[in-house]
mmCIF file of C-alpha atoms in Angstrom:
data_model
loop_
_atom_site.group_PDB
_atom_site.id
_atom_site.type_symbol
_atom_site.label_atom_id
_atom_site.label_comp_id
_atom_site.label_asym_id
_atom_site.label_seq_id
_atom_site.Cartn_x
_atom_site.Cartn_y
_atom_site.Cartn_z
ATOM 1 C CA ASP A 1 -67.380 59.677 236.266
ATOM 2 C CA ALA A 2 -66.348 56.869 237.654
ATOM 3 C CA GLY A 3 -68.338 56.852 240.221
ATOM 4 C CA VAL A 4 -67.342 55.804 243.851
ATOM 5 C CA ILE A 5 -64.637 53.551 244.164
ATOM 6 C CA GLN A 6 -64.345 50.658 246.975
ATOM 7 C CA SER A 7 -61.570 48.571 247.473
ATOM 8 C CA PRO A 8 -60.734 45.412 247.476
ATOM 9 C CA ARG A 9 -64.757 44.220 246.502
ATOM 10 C CA HIS A 10 -63.952 41.672 248.394
ATOM 11 C CA GLU A 11 -61.944 40.990 252.025
ATOM 12 C CA VAL A 12 -61.160 37.101 253.710
ATOM 13 C CA THR A 13 -59.039 37.818 256.812
ATOM 14 C CA GLU A 14 -58.784 35.797 260.546
ATOM 15 C CA MET A 15 -59.910 37.056 263.456
ATOM 16 C CA GLY A 16 -57.710 39.433 265.073
ATOM 17 C CA GLN A 17 -56.258 41.145 261.523
ATOM 18 C CA GLU A 18 -55.792 44.379 260.456
ATOM 19 C CA VAL A 19 -58.787 45.537 257.780
ATOM 20 C CA THR A 20 -58.000 48.815 255.636
ATOM 21 C CA LEU A 21 -61.045 49.149 252.976
ATOM 22 C CA ARG A 22 -60.624 52.229 250.867
ATOM 23 C CA CYS A 23 -63.177 54.696 249.258
ATOM 24 C CA LYS A 24 -62.632 56.996 246.288
ATOM 25 C CA PRO A 25 -65.611 59.690 246.709
ATOM 26 C CA ILE A 26 -66.935 61.409 243.132
ATOM 27 C CA SER A 27 -64.490 64.469 242.096
ATOM 28 C CA GLY A 28 -66.138 67.619 243.400
ATOM 29 C CA HIS A 29 -68.403 66.004 246.293
ATOM 30 C CA ASN A 30 -67.395 66.837 249.454
ATOM 31 C CA SER A 31 -69.533 64.420 251.893
ATOM 32 C CA LEU A 32 -68.092 61.198 252.275
ATOM 33 C CA PHE A 33 -70.092 58.416 254.325
ATOM 34 C CA TRP A 34 -69.430 55.001 255.463
ATOM 35 C CA TYR A 35 -72.120 52.115 255.924
ATOM 36 C CA ARG A 36 -72.144 48.412 257.257
ATOM 37 C CA GLN A 37 -75.323 46.359 255.133
ATOM 38 C CA THR A 38 -75.760 43.477 257.404
ATOM 39 C CA MET A 39 -79.037 40.600 257.119
ATOM 40 C CA MET A 40 -80.137 41.095 260.842
ATOM 41 C CA ARG A 41 -79.306 45.309 260.820
ATOM 42 C CA GLY A 42 -80.318 46.573 257.140
ATOM 43 C CA LEU A 43 -77.652 49.626 256.323
ATOM 44 C CA GLU A 44 -76.259 51.277 259.259
ATOM 45 C CA LEU A 45 -74.451 54.735 259.208
ATOM 46 C CA LEU A 46 -71.057 54.612 260.496
ATOM 47 C CA ILE A 47 -69.589 57.753 260.505
ATOM 48 C CA TYR A 48 -69.906 60.680 257.393
ATOM 49 C CA PHE A 49 -67.211 63.875 256.767
ATOM 50 C CA ASN A 50 -67.555 67.031 255.815
ATOM 51 C CA ASN A 51 -65.135 69.114 253.758
ATOM 52 C CA ASN A 52 -62.702 66.115 255.170
ATOM 53 C CA VAL A 53 -63.501 67.025 258.576
ATOM 54 C CA PRO A 54 -65.797 63.741 260.519
ATOM 55 C CA ILE A 55 -69.151 65.437 261.693
ATOM 56 C CA ASP A 56 -70.809 62.430 263.160
ATOM 57 C CA ASP A 57 -69.686 58.889 263.977
ATOM 58 C CA SER A 58 -71.975 58.029 266.708
ATOM 59 C CA GLY A 59 -72.975 54.499 264.302
ATOM 60 C CA MET A 60 -69.005 53.413 264.980
ATOM 61 C CA PRO A 61 -69.724 50.082 266.732
ATOM 62 C CA GLU A 62 -66.891 50.652 268.567
ATOM 63 C CA ASP A 63 -62.885 51.371 269.326
ATOM 64 C CA ARG A 64 -61.878 49.010 266.956
ATOM 65 C CA PHE A 65 -63.145 51.309 263.959
ATOM 66 C CA SER A 66 -61.422 53.813 263.138
ATOM 67 C CA ALA A 67 -62.181 56.553 259.704
ATOM 68 C CA LYS A 68 -60.085 58.953 258.126
ATOM 69 C CA MET A 69 -60.365 60.823 255.141
ATOM 70 C CA PRO A 70 -57.014 62.572 254.925
ATOM 71 C CA ASN A 71 -57.671 64.383 251.143
ATOM 72 C CA ALA A 72 -60.989 64.795 249.576
ATOM 73 C CA SER A 73 -60.292 62.242 246.775
ATOM 74 C CA PHE A 74 -59.762 59.226 249.703
ATOM 75 C CA SER A 75 -61.110 57.356 252.622
ATOM 76 C CA THR A 76 -60.430 54.416 254.234
ATOM 77 C CA LEU A 77 -62.309 52.752 257.190
ATOM 78 C CA LYS A 78 -59.690 50.404 259.457
ATOM 79 C CA ILE A 79 -60.770 47.416 261.939
ATOM 80 C CA GLN A 80 -58.045 46.622 264.341
ATOM 81 C CA PRO A 81 -58.358 43.448 265.589
ATOM 82 C CA SER A 82 -60.903 42.218 263.102
ATOM 83 C CA GLU A 83 -63.562 40.158 264.702
ATOM 84 C CA PRO A 84 -66.489 36.745 262.730
ATOM 85 C CA ARG A 85 -69.206 39.566 264.161
ATOM 86 C CA ASP A 86 -67.913 42.539 261.716
ATOM 87 C CA SER A 87 -68.459 40.028 258.804
ATOM 88 C CA ALA A 88 -70.972 42.044 256.977
ATOM 89 C CA VAL A 89 -71.262 44.811 253.154
ATOM 90 C CA TYR A 90 -69.275 47.591 253.782
ATOM 91 C CA PHE A 91 -70.601 51.046 251.267
ATOM 92 C CA CYS A 92 -68.936 53.992 250.735
ATOM 93 C CA ALA A 93 -71.118 56.623 249.661
ATOM 94 C CA SER A 94 -70.617 60.417 248.562
ATOM 95 C CA ARG A 95 -72.788 63.588 247.803
ATOM 96 C CA TRP A 96 -71.918 67.411 246.985
ATOM 97 C CA THR A 97 -73.464 69.485 249.619
ATOM 98 C CA GLY A 98 -73.614 72.942 247.407
ATOM 99 C CA VAL A 99 -76.888 72.485 246.364
ATOM 100 C CA SER A 100 -78.746 71.134 249.184
ATOM 101 C CA GLY A 101 -81.695 69.105 247.351
ATOM 102 C CA LEU A 102 -78.378 66.736 245.445
ATOM 103 C CA GLY A 103 -78.815 62.761 246.053
ATOM 104 C CA TYR A 104 -76.250 60.330 247.439
ATOM 105 C CA THR A 105 -74.301 57.774 245.739
ATOM 106 C CA PHE A 106 -73.038 54.697 246.318
ATOM 107 C CA GLY A 107 -70.110 52.617 245.747
ATOM 108 C CA SER A 108 -70.643 48.502 244.728
ATOM 109 C CA GLY A 109 -69.076 47.994 248.731
ATOM 110 C CA THR A 110 -66.855 45.852 249.962
ATOM 111 C CA ARG A 111 -67.791 42.268 251.076
ATOM 112 C CA LEU A 112 -65.474 41.237 254.048
ATOM 113 C CA THR A 113 -65.646 38.393 255.648
ATOM 114 C CA VAL A 114 -63.560 37.810 258.650
ATOM 115 C CA VAL A 115 -63.460 33.517 259.359
ATOM 116 C CA LYS B 1 -84.973 59.503 266.431
ATOM 117 C CA GLN B 2 -86.213 58.568 262.814
ATOM 118 C CA GLU B 3 -87.276 55.553 261.783
ATOM 119 C CA VAL B 4 -88.059 54.477 258.178
ATOM 120 C CA THR B 5 -90.654 50.983 258.006
ATOM 121 C CA GLN B 6 -91.441 49.895 254.176
ATOM 122 C CA ILE B 7 -94.417 47.604 253.457
ATOM 123 C CA PRO B 8 -94.931 44.654 252.320
ATOM 124 C CA ALA B 9 -91.281 43.197 253.386
ATOM 125 C CA ALA B 10 -91.763 40.999 250.195
ATOM 126 C CA LEU B 11 -93.861 41.147 247.056
ATOM 127 C CA SER B 12 -94.033 37.738 244.287
ATOM 128 C CA VAL B 13 -95.694 39.133 240.832
ATOM 129 C CA PRO B 14 -96.259 37.778 237.255
ATOM 130 C CA GLU B 15 -94.836 40.537 234.938
ATOM 131 C CA GLY B 16 -97.731 42.918 233.492
ATOM 132 C CA GLU B 17 -98.991 44.026 237.454
ATOM 133 C CA ASN B 18 -98.579 47.312 238.860
ATOM 134 C CA LEU B 19 -96.339 47.818 241.740
ATOM 135 C CA VAL B 20 -97.343 50.002 245.294
ATOM 136 C CA LEU B 21 -94.362 49.832 247.950
ATOM 137 C CA ASN B 22 -94.843 52.299 250.576
ATOM 138 C CA CYS B 23 -92.037 53.788 252.708
ATOM 139 C CA SER B 24 -93.396 55.160 255.964
ATOM 140 C CA PHE B 25 -91.115 57.332 258.374
ATOM 141 C CA THR B 26 -91.653 58.350 261.780
ATOM 142 C CA ASP B 27 -89.348 62.391 261.546
ATOM 143 C CA SER B 28 -91.383 64.222 258.964
ATOM 144 C CA ALA B 29 -89.036 67.145 259.373
ATOM 145 C CA ILE B 30 -87.084 65.760 255.913
ATOM 146 C CA TYR B 31 -84.965 68.097 252.753
ATOM 147 C CA ASN B 32 -86.424 64.976 250.314
ATOM 148 C CA LEU B 33 -86.126 61.167 250.066
ATOM 149 C CA GLN B 34 -84.415 58.908 247.933
ATOM 150 C CA TRP B 35 -85.581 55.429 246.518
ATOM 151 C CA PHE B 36 -82.264 52.914 245.239
ATOM 152 C CA ARG B 37 -82.462 49.960 244.177
ATOM 153 C CA GLN B 38 -79.911 47.082 245.266
ATOM 154 C CA ASP B 39 -79.540 43.796 243.400
ATOM 155 C CA PRO B 40 -77.984 40.494 244.990
ATOM 156 C CA GLY B 41 -74.781 41.324 245.767
ATOM 157 C CA LYS B 42 -74.839 44.417 244.486
ATOM 158 C CA GLY B 43 -74.628 47.726 245.086
ATOM 159 C CA LEU B 44 -77.428 50.733 245.392
ATOM 160 C CA THR B 45 -78.772 52.240 242.600
ATOM 161 C CA SER B 46 -80.401 55.516 243.074
ATOM 162 C CA LEU B 47 -83.658 55.436 241.555
ATOM 163 C CA LEU B 48 -85.699 58.494 242.128
ATOM 164 C CA LEU B 49 -84.775 61.537 244.503
ATOM 165 C CA ILE B 50 -88.002 63.862 245.552
ATOM 166 C CA GLN B 51 -87.856 66.527 247.251
ATOM 167 C CA SER B 52 -89.375 67.961 250.519
ATOM 168 C CA SER B 53 -91.353 70.753 248.099
ATOM 169 C CA GLN B 54 -92.270 68.334 245.584
ATOM 170 C CA ARG B 55 -95.687 65.517 245.672
ATOM 171 C CA GLU B 56 -94.710 63.598 242.533
ATOM 172 C CA GLN B 57 -91.022 62.930 240.613
ATOM 173 C CA THR B 58 -91.315 60.358 237.802
ATOM 174 C CA SER B 59 -88.893 58.362 235.865
ATOM 175 C CA GLY B 60 -89.980 56.212 232.936
ATOM 176 C CA ARG B 61 -91.896 53.250 235.026
ATOM 177 C CA LEU B 62 -91.338 54.505 238.539
ATOM 178 C CA ASN B 63 -92.891 56.992 239.933
ATOM 179 C CA ALA B 64 -93.095 58.027 243.731
ATOM 180 C CA SER B 65 -95.094 60.388 245.540
ATOM 181 C CA LEU B 66 -94.420 62.128 248.948
ATOM 182 C CA ASP B 67 -97.181 62.981 251.735
ATOM 183 C CA LYS B 68 -93.558 64.691 254.112
ATOM 184 C CA SER B 69 -96.666 65.842 256.495
ATOM 185 C CA SER B 70 -98.010 62.144 256.942
ATOM 186 C CA GLY B 71 -94.973 60.456 256.948
ATOM 187 C CA ARG B 72 -95.178 58.340 253.709
ATOM 188 C CA SER B 73 -93.698 58.002 250.142
ATOM 189 C CA THR B 74 -94.725 55.589 247.946
ATOM 190 C CA LEU B 75 -93.320 53.565 244.808
ATOM 191 C CA TYR B 76 -95.254 52.677 241.880
ATOM 192 C CA ILE B 77 -93.858 50.403 239.410
ATOM 193 C CA ALA B 78 -95.780 50.363 235.654
ATOM 194 C CA ALA B 79 -96.266 47.034 233.652
ATOM 195 C CA SER B 80 -93.523 45.319 236.314
ATOM 196 C CA GLN B 81 -90.718 43.489 234.070
ATOM 197 C CA PRO B 82 -88.563 40.122 235.316
ATOM 198 C CA GLY B 83 -85.460 43.194 235.143
ATOM 199 C CA ASP B 84 -87.495 44.822 237.865
ATOM 200 C CA SER B 85 -86.554 41.988 240.585
ATOM 201 C CA ALA B 86 -84.245 43.246 243.230
ATOM 202 C CA THR B 87 -84.740 44.951 246.632
ATOM 203 C CA TYR B 88 -86.420 48.520 247.237
ATOM 204 C CA LEU B 89 -85.191 50.913 250.031
ATOM 205 C CA CYS B 90 -86.250 54.973 250.450
ATOM 206 C CA ALA B 91 -83.986 56.769 252.635
ATOM 207 C CA PRO B 92 -85.248 60.190 253.681
ATOM 208 C CA ARG B 93 -82.531 62.401 255.099
ATOM 209 C CA GLY B 94 -83.143 65.053 257.158
ATOM 210 C CA ASN B 95 -81.810 68.456 258.719
ATOM 211 C CA THR B 96 -78.561 65.854 259.673
ATOM 212 C CA ASP B 97 -77.572 65.130 256.569
ATOM 213 C CA LYS B 98 -78.079 61.247 257.510
ATOM 214 C CA LEU B 99 -79.981 59.298 255.321
ATOM 215 C CA ILE B 100 -81.732 56.571 257.443
ATOM 216 C CA PHE B 101 -82.872 53.276 255.538
ATOM 217 C CA GLY B 102 -85.772 51.010 255.549
ATOM 218 C CA THR B 103 -85.691 47.342 255.868
ATOM 219 C CA GLY B 104 -86.385 47.194 252.078
ATOM 220 C CA THR B 105 -88.880 45.543 249.518
ATOM 221 C CA ARG B 106 -87.253 42.268 248.286
ATOM 222 C CA LEU B 107 -89.451 42.150 244.695
ATOM 223 C CA GLN B 108 -89.572 39.531 242.461
ATOM 224 C CA VAL B 109 -91.494 39.298 238.928
ATOM 225 C CA PHE B 110 -91.847 36.071 237.255
ATOM 226 C CA PRO B 111 -92.530 35.894 233.905
#
């Protein structure tokens, strides 16, 4: 199994530009989570999906952020327009909820720098 | 709202020592708790998953204990090695399917 795959690994963009981060969860996993990690705030949950449906987006900072999961094998997190304070590492994680005791698997993250 | 605290925030020890990393959480209504390791600039690697019905879980030199009623978990690392240097994060999972992370313990083991 290739694990959770995120792309790109690094992204440098100018303020005001649109940024799209991508995630492919582990095949068979039906829950997907987007986290953001910064030095100041640690790991924060932005949004999570269950069976492709957004369940809780209360962590999404503002309307500039949006996330979609068009099918079970792909999700995107979009920031439009981007701002320097969005600079962080964005992680995607997935889990199979078929058994309540199973844990989460994280991707390697996308390091976003907005200049 | 679940709040997770990890103590100590940082730890620097010579190799060979047995280590204790502490995690406390405010809401004891959890399904399980997961310990992760994060190397600098890398993603999170799952170390141990301990269910709410369990008291302990072991993997090699790592042992995690859970006292759900008091809101505490402890990660023991036996005979520490320089390769154990990383940040260790604990994350309890409640009934909302959310993982809430602590601030982590940054561990450095020197030769």
